[in-house]
Amino acid sequence: MDYQAFTNESLTLMYEAARGALAADDAAEREGGDAKFRVRDTPDWKKHAADLEAEMLKRGMVFEVIDWHEGQEKLPFG
């Protein structure tokens, strides 16, 4: 996808859509349901978000990075 062709607003919208799909999946799984968007199971979602982040950083845009670990077990450290 040619991320350079999108406006800042379009990049933000696509990034927030990825965040929203991830949050919806996590909420569904917490309630015992199935993930509708399968964001964690589909590597292209994470690549899409990373590509958006790269373009937004290149433009100097400020945004909150998606927390990909929410809803997943974390490795113990220490």
CSV table of N, CA and C in Angstrom, one decimal:
chain,number,residue,atom,x,y,z
A,1,MET,N,0.8,-1.2,0.0
A,1,MET,CA,0.0,0.0,0.0
A,1,MET,C,0.9,1.2,0.0
A,2,ASP,N,0.5,2.2,-0.7
A,2,ASP,CA,1.3,3.5,-0.8
A,2,ASP,C,0.9,4.4,0.3
A,3,TYR,N,1.4,4.3,1.5
A,3,TYR,CA,1.1,5.1,2.6
A,3,TYR,C,1.4,6.6,2.4
A,4,GLN,N,2.4,6.9,1.6
A,4,GLN,CA,2.8,8.3,1.3
A,4,GLN,C,1.6,9.0,0.6
A,5,ALA,N,0.8,8.3,-0.1
A,5,ALA,CA,-0.3,9.0,-0.8
A,5,ALA,C,-1.5,9.4,0.1
A,6,PHE,N,-1.5,8.9,1.3
A,6,PHE,CA,-2.6,9.3,2.2
A,6,PHE,C,-2.3,10.6,3.0
A,7,THR,N,-3.4,11.2,3.4
A,7,THR,CA,-3.3,12.4,4.2
A,7,THR,C,-3.0,12.0,5.6
A,8,ASN,N,-2.5,12.9,6.5
A,8,ASN,CA,-2.3,12.6,7.9
A,8,ASN,C,-3.6,12.1,8.5
A,9,GLU,N,-4.7,12.7,8.2
A,9,GLU,CA,-6.0,12.3,8.8
A,9,GLU,C,-6.3,10.8,8.4
A,10,SER,N,-6.0,10.5,7.2
A,10,SER,CA,-6.3,9.1,6.7
A,10,SER,C,-5.4,8.1,7.4
A,11,LEU,N,-4.2,8.4,7.6
A,11,LEU,CA,-3.3,7.6,8.3
A,11,LEU,C,-3.7,7.3,9.7
A,12,THR,N,-4.1,8.4,10.4
A,12,THR,CA,-4.6,8.3,11.8
A,12,THR,C,-5.9,7.5,11.8
A,13,LEU,N,-6.8,7.7,10.9
A,13,LEU,CA,-8.0,6.9,10.8
A,13,LEU,C,-7.7,5.4,10.7
A,14,MET,N,-6.8,5.1,9.8
A,14,MET,CA,-6.5,3.6,9.6
A,14,MET,C,-5.8,3.0,10.8
A,15,TYR,N,-5.0,3.8,11.4
A,15,TYR,CA,-4.3,3.3,12.6
A,15,TYR,C,-5.3,3.1,13.8
A,16,GLU,N,-6.2,4.1,13.9
A,16,GLU,CA,-7.2,3.9,15.0
A,16,GLU,C,-8.1,2.8,14.7
A,17,ALA,N,-8.4,2.5,13.4
A,17,ALA,CA,-9.2,1.4,13.1
A,17,ALA,C,-8.5,0.1,13.5
A,18,ALA,N,-7.2,0.0,13.3
A,18,ALA,CA,-6.5,-1.2,13.7
A,18,ALA,C,-6.6,-1.4,15.2
A,19,ARG,N,-6.4,-0.3,15.9
A,19,ARG,CA,-6.5,-0.3,17.4
A,19,ARG,C,-7.9,-0.7,17.9
A,20,GLY,N,-8.9,-0.2,17.2
A,20,GLY,CA,-10.3,-0.5,17.5
A,20,GLY,C,-10.6,-2.0,17.3
A,21,ALA,N,-10.1,-2.5,16.2
A,21,ALA,CA,-10.3,-3.9,15.9
A,21,ALA,C,-9.6,-4.8,16.9
A,22,LEU,N,-8.4,-4.5,17.3
A,22,LEU,CA,-7.7,-5.2,18.3
A,22,LEU,C,-8.5,-5.2,19.7
A,23,ALA,N,-8.9,-4.0,20.0
A,23,ALA,CA,-9.7,-3.8,21.3
A,23,ALA,C,-11.0,-4.6,21.3
A,24,ALA,N,-11.7,-4.6,20.1
A,24,ALA,CA,-12.9,-5.4,20.0
A,24,ALA,C,-12.6,-6.9,20.1
A,25,ASP,N,-11.6,-7.4,19.5
A,25,ASP,CA,-11.2,-8.8,19.6
A,25,ASP,C,-10.9,-9.1,21.1
A,26,ASP,N,-10.1,-8.3,21.7
A,26,ASP,CA,-9.8,-8.5,23.1
A,26,ASP,C,-11.0,-8.6,24.0
A,27,ALA,N,-11.9,-7.6,23.8
A,27,ALA,CA,-13.1,-7.6,24.6
A,27,ALA,C,-14.0,-8.8,24.3
A,28,ALA,N,-14.1,-9.2,23.1
A,28,ALA,CA,-14.9,-10.4,22.8
A,28,ALA,C,-14.3,-11.7,23.5
A,29,GLU,N,-13.0,-11.8,23.4
A,29,GLU,CA,-12.4,-13.0,24.0
A,29,GLU,C,-12.5,-12.9,25.5
A,30,ARG,N,-12.4,-11.7,26.2
A,30,ARG,CA,-12.6,-11.6,27.6
A,30,ARG,C,-14.0,-12.1,28.0
A,31,GLU,N,-14.9,-11.9,27.2
A,31,GLU,CA,-16.3,-12.3,27.4
A,31,GLU,C,-16.6,-13.7,27.0
A,32,GLY,N,-15.6,-14.4,26.6
A,32,GLY,CA,-15.7,-15.8,26.2
A,32,GLY,C,-16.2,-16.0,24.7
A,33,GLY,N,-16.1,-15.0,23.9
A,33,GLY,CA,-16.5,-15.1,22.5
A,33,GLY,C,-15.3,-15.3,21.6
A,34,ASP,N,-15.6,-15.3,20.4
A,34,ASP,CA,-14.5,-15.4,19.4
A,34,ASP,C,-14.1,-14.0,18.9
A,35,ALA,N,-12.9,-13.9,18.5
A,35,ALA,CA,-12.4,-12.6,18.0
A,35,ALA,C,-13.0,-12.4,16.6
A,36,LYS,N,-13.7,-11.4,16.4
A,36,LYS,CA,-14.3,-11.1,15.1
A,36,LYS,C,-13.3,-10.7,14.0
A,37,PHE,N,-12.3,-10.0,14.3
A,37,PHE,CA,-11.4,-9.5,13.3
A,37,PHE,C,-10.1,-10.3,13.3
A,38,ARG,N,-9.8,-11.1,14.3
A,38,ARG,CA,-8.6,-12.0,14.3
A,38,ARG,C,-7.3,-11.2,14.1
A,39,VAL,N,-7.3,-10.1,14.8
A,39,VAL,CA,-6.1,-9.2,14.6
A,39,VAL,C,-4.8,-9.9,15.1
A,40,ARG,N,-4.9,-10.5,16.2
A,40,ARG,CA,-3.7,-11.2,16.8
A,40,ARG,C,-3.3,-12.4,16.0
A,41,ASP,N,-4.3,-13.0,15.3
A,41,ASP,CA,-4.0,-14.2,14.5
A,41,ASP,C,-3.6,-14.0,13.1
A,42,THR,N,-3.7,-12.7,12.7
A,42,THR,CA,-3.4,-12.4,11.3
A,42,THR,C,-2.2,-11.4,11.2
A,43,PRO,N,-1.0,-11.9,10.8
A,43,PRO,CA,0.2,-11.1,10.8
A,43,PRO,C,0.1,-9.8,10.0
A,44,ASP,N,-0.7,-9.8,9.0
A,44,ASP,CA,-0.9,-8.6,8.1
A,44,ASP,C,-1.4,-7.4,8.9
A,45,TRP,N,-2.2,-7.7,10.0
A,45,TRP,CA,-2.7,-6.5,10.8
A,45,TRP,C,-1.5,-5.8,11.4
A,46,LYS,N,-0.6,-6.6,12.0
A,46,LYS,CA,0.5,-6.0,12.7
A,46,LYS,C,1.4,-5.3,11.7
A,47,LYS,N,1.6,-5.9,10.6
A,47,LYS,CA,2.5,-5.3,9.5
A,47,LYS,C,1.8,-4.0,9.0
A,48,HIS,N,0.5,-4.0,8.8
A,48,HIS,CA,-0.2,-2.8,8.4
A,48,HIS,C,0.0,-1.6,9.4
A,49,ALA,N,-0.2,-2.0,10.7
A,49,ALA,CA,0.0,-1.0,11.8
A,49,ALA,C,1.4,-0.5,11.8
A,50,ALA,N,2.4,-1.4,11.7
A,50,ALA,CA,3.8,-1.0,11.7
A,50,ALA,C,4.1,-0.1,10.5
A,51,ASP,N,3.6,-0.4,9.3
A,51,ASP,CA,3.8,0.5,8.1
A,51,ASP,C,3.2,1.9,8.3
A,52,LEU,N,2.0,1.9,9.0
A,52,LEU,CA,1.3,3.2,9.3
A,52,LEU,C,2.2,4.0,10.2
A,53,GLU,N,2.7,3.3,11.3
A,53,GLU,CA,3.6,4.0,12.3
A,53,GLU,C,4.8,4.5,11.6
A,54,ALA,N,5.4,3.8,10.7
A,54,ALA,CA,6.6,4.3,10.0
A,54,ALA,C,6.3,5.5,9.2
A,55,GLU,N,5.2,5.5,8.5
A,55,GLU,CA,4.9,6.7,7.7
A,55,GLU,C,4.5,7.9,8.7
A,56,MET,N,3.8,7.7,9.7
A,56,MET,CA,3.5,8.7,10.7
A,56,MET,C,4.7,9.3,11.3
A,57,LEU,N,5.6,8.4,11.7
A,57,LEU,CA,6.9,8.9,12.3
A,57,LEU,C,7.7,9.7,11.3
A,58,LYS,N,7.7,9.3,10.0
A,58,LYS,CA,8.4,10.0,9.0
A,58,LYS,C,7.9,11.4,8.8
A,59,ARG,N,6.6,11.6,9.1
A,59,ARG,CA,5.9,12.9,8.9
A,59,ARG,C,6.0,13.7,10.2
A,60,GLY,N,6.5,13.1,11.3
A,60,GLY,CA,6.6,13.8,12.5
A,60,GLY,C,5.2,13.9,13.3
A,61,MET,N,4.3,13.0,12.9
A,61,MET,CA,3.0,12.9,13.6
A,61,MET,C,3.2,12.4,15.0
A,62,VAL,N,2.3,12.8,15.9
A,62,VAL,CA,2.3,12.4,17.2
A,62,VAL,C,1.1,11.4,17.4
A,63,PHE,N,1.3,10.2,17.9
A,63,PHE,CA,0.3,9.2,18.1
A,63,PHE,C,0.6,8.3,19.2
A,64,GLU,N,-0.4,7.6,19.8
A,64,GLU,CA,-0.1,6.6,20.8
A,64,GLU,C,0.1,5.3,20.2
A,65,VAL,N,1.2,4.6,20.5
A,65,VAL,CA,1.5,3.3,19.9
A,65,VAL,C,0.6,2.3,20.4
A,66,ILE,N,0.1,1.4,19.6
A,66,ILE,CA,-0.8,0.3,19.9
A,66,ILE,C,0.0,-0.7,20.9
A,67,ASP,N,-0.7,-1.1,21.9
A,67,ASP,CA,-0.1,-2.0,22.9
A,67,ASP,C,-0.6,-3.4,22.4
A,68,TRP,N,0.3,-4.1,21.8
A,68,TRP,CA,0.0,-5.4,21.2
A,68,TRP,C,0.0,-6.5,22.3
A,69,HIS,N,0.4,-6.2,23.5
A,69,HIS,CA,0.4,-7.3,24.5
A,69,HIS,C,-0.8,-7.3,25.4
A,70,GLU,N,-1.7,-6.3,25.3
A,70,GLU,CA,-2.9,-6.4,26.1
A,70,GLU,C,-3.7,-7.6,25.8
A,71,GLY,N,-4.2,-8.3,26.8
A,71,GLY,CA,-5.0,-9.5,26.5
A,71,GLY,C,-4.1,-10.7,26.3
A,72,GLN,N,-2.8,-10.6,26.3
A,72,GLN,CA,-2.0,-11.8,26.1
A,72,GLN,C,-1.1,-11.9,27.3
A,73,GLU,N,-0.7,-13.1,27.6
A,73,GLU,CA,0.2,-13.4,28.7
A,73,GLU,C,1.6,-12.8,28.3
A,74,LYS,N,2.2,-12.2,29.3
A,74,LYS,CA,3.6,-11.7,29.1
A,74,LYS,C,4.6,-12.6,29.8
A,75,LEU,N,5.7,-12.7,29.3
A,75,LEU,CA,6.8,-13.5,29.8
A,75,LEU,C,7.2,-12.9,31.1
A,76,PRO,N,7.4,-13.7,32.2
A,76,PRO,CA,8.0,-13.1,33.4
A,76,PRO,C,9.4,-12.7,33.3
A,77,PHE,N,9.8,-11.6,33.8
A,77,PHE,CA,11.1,-11.2,33.8
A,77,PHE,C,11.7,-11.1,35.2
A,78,GLY,N,12.9,-11.5,35.4
A,78,GLY,CA,13.6,-11.3,36.7
A,78,GLY,C,14.0,-12.6,37.3
